[in-house]
Amino acid sequence: MPVATAASPWYRHLWPWIIIAILTCSVTLSLSMVFIAVTNPDPLVTDNYYEAGKGINRSLNREVLAQNLKLHARVHLDELTGEVELRLSGNSNPERLELNLISPTRPASDRRVFLTRSPSEPGRYIGQLQDRVEGRRFVELLGVEGDQTWRLFEEEQVDAADLTLGDEPLQAAQRRKD
């Protein structure tokens, strides 16, 4: 008669523990990823894509107006004093301009500077930055001509000594005209 060998209990085998370890790691990592996602939301994602899409048309209208006014700007940022000097050429001479230095990835580091026209030199505007700005930025210059707002918008490396706005043709606006 064959002798029955006693099977050892499951917890004495290696493979059940390996499977349990894999499942435990999966659950732990999944819960940690959920925690990270909940505590650090991405502010760059929009829920209303339709409204964001309509904003593109408004932007293009402002940029087309800037093109029609033949506007060009040269911006100098003084790293030591934080002074912003802007030279505007073209067919618009508003009393005040708004310069936005927008970070593509970190909204907390966006900067806004209001520039006032120099009484002694036409086309020269002066403003003051509170802190240093560096790196790649979307540079937006806004002004008003009559009752319409115009906009110069380009992506620039702010570390450069001078920034030039309005020197690149707006391709999307050109396509709309045709």
mmCIF file of C-alpha atoms in Angstrom:
data_model
loop_
_atom_site.group_PDB
_atom_site.id
_atom_site.type_symbol
_atom_site.label_atom_id
_atom_site.label_comp_id
_atom_site.label_asym_id
_atom_site.label_seq_id
_atom_site.Cartn_x
_atom_site.Cartn_y
_atom_site.Cartn_z
ATOM 1 C CA MET A 1 0.000 0.000 0.000
ATOM 2 C CA PRO A 2 1.421 3.360 -0.960
ATOM 3 C CA VAL A 3 2.293 5.673 1.849
ATOM 4 C CA ALA A 4 0.566 9.036 1.690
ATOM 5 C CA THR A 5 2.935 11.897 2.204
ATOM 6 C CA ALA A 6 1.613 14.802 4.130
ATOM 7 C CA ALA A 7 1.411 17.931 1.995
ATOM 8 C CA SER A 8 2.910 20.961 3.625
ATOM 9 C CA PRO A 9 0.561 23.901 4.223
ATOM 10 C CA TRP A 10 0.323 26.611 1.536
ATOM 11 C CA TYR A 11 2.198 29.202 3.543
ATOM 12 C CA ARG A 12 5.317 27.058 3.501
ATOM 13 C CA HIS A 13 5.541 27.219 -0.294
ATOM 14 C CA LEU A 14 7.404 30.016 -2.131
ATOM 15 C CA TRP A 15 5.011 30.739 -5.027
ATOM 16 C CA PRO A 16 1.962 31.857 -3.021
ATOM 17 C CA TRP A 17 4.176 34.436 -1.266
ATOM 18 C CA ILE A 18 5.542 35.727 -4.576
ATOM 19 C CA ILE A 19 1.999 36.157 -5.923
ATOM 20 C CA ILE A 20 0.882 37.900 -2.719
ATOM 21 C CA ALA A 21 3.935 40.211 -2.882
ATOM 22 C CA ILE A 22 3.152 41.200 -6.484
ATOM 23 C CA LEU A 23 -0.480 41.944 -5.622
ATOM 24 C CA THR A 24 0.504 43.915 -2.515
ATOM 25 C CA CYS A 25 3.004 46.020 -4.478
ATOM 26 C CA SER A 26 0.423 46.692 -7.203
ATOM 27 C CA VAL A 27 -2.217 47.855 -4.741
ATOM 28 C CA THR A 28 0.272 49.994 -2.787
ATOM 29 C CA LEU A 29 1.652 51.703 -5.894
ATOM 30 C CA SER A 30 -1.835 52.253 -7.318
ATOM 31 C CA LEU A 31 -3.031 53.892 -4.114
ATOM 32 C CA SER A 32 0.071 56.097 -3.970
ATOM 33 C CA MET A 33 -0.503 57.223 -7.583
ATOM 34 C CA VAL A 34 -4.135 58.068 -6.772
ATOM 35 C CA PHE A 35 -2.938 60.078 -3.759
ATOM 36 C CA ILE A 36 -0.407 61.994 -5.891
ATOM 37 C CA ALA A 37 -3.010 62.704 -8.578
ATOM 38 C CA VAL A 38 -5.546 63.996 -6.059
ATOM 39 C CA THR A 39 -3.124 66.194 -4.099
ATOM 40 C CA ASN A 40 -1.360 67.680 -7.173
ATOM 41 C CA PRO A 41 -3.985 68.557 -9.797
ATOM 42 C CA ASP A 42 -2.783 69.817 -13.164
ATOM 43 C CA PRO A 43 -4.027 73.412 -13.594
ATOM 44 C CA LEU A 44 -3.268 73.430 -17.321
ATOM 45 C CA VAL A 45 -6.100 71.047 -18.203
ATOM 46 C CA THR A 46 -9.384 72.675 -19.144
ATOM 47 C CA ASP A 47 -12.789 71.087 -18.844
ATOM 48 C CA ASN A 48 -14.529 73.352 -21.320
ATOM 49 C CA TYR A 49 -12.769 72.832 -24.637
ATOM 50 C CA TYR A 50 -15.468 74.634 -26.586
ATOM 51 C CA GLU A 51 -14.931 77.906 -24.699
ATOM 52 C CA ALA A 52 -11.159 77.547 -25.036
ATOM 53 C CA GLY A 53 -11.576 77.014 -28.778
ATOM 54 C CA LYS A 54 -13.678 80.170 -29.153
ATOM 55 C CA GLY A 55 -10.878 82.111 -27.472
ATOM 56 C CA ILE A 56 -8.575 81.309 -30.390
ATOM 57 C CA ASN A 57 -10.724 83.398 -32.740
ATOM 58 C CA ARG A 58 -10.623 86.364 -30.352
ATOM 59 C CA SER A 59 -6.826 86.086 -30.136
ATOM 60 C CA LEU A 60 -6.442 86.006 -33.889
ATOM 61 C CA ASN A 61 -8.613 89.103 -34.290
ATOM 62 C CA ARG A 62 -6.358 91.011 -31.880
ATOM 63 C CA GLU A 63 -3.215 89.829 -33.655
ATOM 64 C CA VAL A 64 -4.631 90.716 -37.076
ATOM 65 C CA LEU A 65 -5.323 94.233 -35.775
ATOM 66 C CA ALA A 66 -1.709 94.497 -34.594
ATOM 67 C CA GLN A 67 -0.544 93.382 -38.028
ATOM 68 C CA ASN A 68 -2.772 95.925 -39.771
ATOM 69 C CA LEU A 69 -1.358 98.661 -37.522
ATOM 70 C CA LYS A 70 2.177 97.486 -38.480
ATOM 71 C CA LEU A 71 3.188 97.182 -34.834
ATOM 72 C CA HIS A 72 6.638 96.051 -33.746
ATOM 73 C CA ALA A 73 8.133 96.213 -30.281
ATOM 74 C CA ARG A 74 11.584 95.841 -28.806
ATOM 75 C CA VAL A 75 11.672 95.001 -25.103
ATOM 76 C CA HIS A 76 14.706 95.417 -22.854
ATOM 77 C CA LEU A 77 14.636 93.814 -19.389
ATOM 78 C CA ASP A 78 17.274 95.129 -16.978
ATOM 79 C CA GLU A 79 18.274 92.189 -14.771
ATOM 80 C CA LEU A 80 19.730 94.341 -11.984
ATOM 81 C CA THR A 81 17.054 96.987 -11.505
ATOM 82 C CA GLY A 82 14.046 95.132 -12.934
ATOM 83 C CA GLU A 83 13.249 98.048 -15.231
ATOM 84 C CA VAL A 84 11.385 97.210 -18.423
ATOM 85 C CA GLU A 85 11.901 99.500 -21.394
ATOM 86 C CA LEU A 86 9.797 98.997 -24.511
ATOM 87 C CA ARG A 87 10.089 100.727 -27.869
ATOM 88 C CA LEU A 88 6.894 100.528 -29.935
ATOM 89 C CA SER A 89 6.794 101.350 -33.629
ATOM 90 C CA GLY A 90 3.736 101.391 -35.844
ATOM 91 C CA ASN A 91 0.407 103.176 -36.114
ATOM 92 C CA SER A 92 -0.653 103.053 -32.468
ATOM 93 C CA ASN A 93 0.494 105.120 -29.512
ATOM 94 C CA PRO A 94 -1.639 104.210 -26.471
ATOM 95 C CA GLU A 95 -1.115 105.814 -23.080
ATOM 96 C CA ARG A 96 -0.556 102.470 -21.369
ATOM 97 C CA LEU A 97 0.498 98.941 -22.381
ATOM 98 C CA GLU A 98 0.289 95.600 -20.628
ATOM 99 C CA LEU A 99 3.216 93.172 -20.915
ATOM 100 C CA ASN A 100 2.610 89.580 -19.813
ATOM 101 C CA LEU A 101 5.470 87.106 -19.413
ATOM 102 C CA ILE A 102 3.690 83.753 -19.315
ATOM 103 C CA SER A 103 5.363 80.509 -18.287
ATOM 104 C CA PRO A 104 4.234 77.579 -20.451
ATOM 105 C CA THR A 105 4.233 75.146 -17.524
ATOM 106 C CA ARG A 106 4.145 77.071 -14.226
ATOM 107 C CA PRO A 107 1.285 79.559 -13.871
ATOM 108 C CA ALA A 108 2.619 80.715 -10.497
ATOM 109 C CA SER A 109 5.665 82.230 -12.218
ATOM 110 C CA ASP A 110 3.681 84.346 -14.714
ATOM 111 C CA ARG A 111 4.443 88.071 -14.526
ATOM 112 C CA ARG A 112 2.401 91.124 -15.567
ATOM 113 C CA VAL A 113 3.887 94.582 -16.040
ATOM 114 C CA PHE A 114 1.974 97.748 -16.861
ATOM 115 C CA LEU A 115 4.013 100.133 -18.996
ATOM 116 C CA THR A 116 3.368 103.866 -19.220
ATOM 117 C CA ARG A 117 4.297 106.056 -22.160
ATOM 118 C CA SER A 118 7.254 108.360 -21.704
ATOM 119 C CA PRO A 119 6.188 112.013 -22.060
ATOM 120 C CA SER A 120 9.523 113.017 -23.581
ATOM 121 C CA GLU A 121 9.978 110.235 -26.162
ATOM 122 C CA PRO A 122 7.101 108.984 -28.318
ATOM 123 C CA GLY A 123 7.029 105.212 -28.661
ATOM 124 C CA ARG A 124 8.993 104.612 -25.445
ATOM 125 C CA TYR A 125 7.295 102.874 -22.521
ATOM 126 C CA ILE A 126 8.648 102.201 -19.022
ATOM 127 C CA GLY A 127 7.608 99.694 -16.347
ATOM 128 C CA GLN A 128 9.019 97.824 -13.367
ATOM 129 C CA LEU A 129 9.337 94.083 -12.697
ATOM 130 C CA GLN A 130 9.197 92.985 -9.066
ATOM 131 C CA ASP A 131 11.500 89.984 -9.495
ATOM 132 C CA ARG A 132 13.776 88.370 -12.041
ATOM 133 C CA VAL A 133 12.284 86.496 -14.984
ATOM 134 C CA GLU A 134 14.233 83.898 -16.917
ATOM 135 C CA GLY A 135 13.715 80.946 -19.192
ATOM 136 C CA ARG A 136 11.324 80.280 -22.028
ATOM 137 C CA ARG A 137 8.174 82.433 -21.902
ATOM 138 C CA PHE A 138 5.202 83.410 -23.977
ATOM 139 C CA VAL A 139 5.538 87.181 -24.281
ATOM 140 C CA GLU A 140 2.238 89.003 -24.773
ATOM 141 C CA LEU A 141 1.933 92.742 -25.332
ATOM 142 C CA LEU A 142 -1.567 94.243 -25.169
ATOM 143 C CA GLY A 143 -2.670 97.724 -26.145
ATOM 144 C CA VAL A 144 -5.831 99.577 -27.133
ATOM 145 C CA GLU A 145 -6.454 101.428 -30.378
ATOM 146 C CA GLY A 146 -9.821 103.175 -30.418
ATOM 147 C CA ASP A 147 -12.212 100.684 -28.857
ATOM 148 C CA GLN A 148 -10.313 97.579 -29.984
ATOM 149 C CA THR A 149 -7.512 95.698 -28.251
ATOM 150 C CA TRP A 150 -4.462 94.605 -30.227
ATOM 151 C CA ARG A 151 -1.944 91.965 -29.242
ATOM 152 C CA LEU A 152 1.631 91.034 -30.098
ATOM 153 C CA PHE A 153 2.401 87.487 -28.988
ATOM 154 C CA GLU A 154 5.528 85.403 -29.405
ATOM 155 C CA GLU A 155 7.484 82.705 -27.657
ATOM 156 C CA GLU A 156 10.888 83.960 -26.567
ATOM 157 C CA GLN A 157 13.863 83.019 -24.421
ATOM 158 C CA VAL A 158 13.777 85.794 -21.809
ATOM 159 C CA ASP A 159 17.451 85.339 -20.904
ATOM 160 C CA ALA A 160 18.315 87.225 -24.083
ATOM 161 C CA ALA A 161 19.203 90.916 -23.722
ATOM 162 C CA ASP A 162 16.428 92.253 -25.972
ATOM 163 C CA LEU A 163 13.160 90.710 -27.080
ATOM 164 C CA THR A 164 11.578 91.531 -30.414
ATOM 165 C CA LEU A 165 7.822 91.261 -30.896
ATOM 166 C CA GLY A 166 5.877 91.491 -34.133
ATOM 167 C CA ASP A 167 8.715 90.429 -36.416
ATOM 168 C CA GLU A 168 7.235 87.023 -37.249
ATOM 169 C CA PRO A 169 4.132 86.957 -39.444
ATOM 170 C CA LEU A 170 1.046 85.398 -37.944
ATOM 171 C CA GLN A 171 0.549 82.307 -40.081
ATOM 172 C CA ALA A 172 -2.917 81.390 -38.800
ATOM 173 C CA ALA A 173 -4.164 84.924 -39.402
ATOM 174 C CA GLN A 174 -2.676 84.891 -42.899
ATOM 175 C CA ARG A 175 -4.616 81.707 -43.675
ATOM 176 C CA ARG A 176 -7.843 83.323 -42.434
ATOM 177 C CA LYS A 177 -7.351 86.318 -44.745
ATOM 178 C CA ASP A 178 -6.880 84.130 -47.836
#
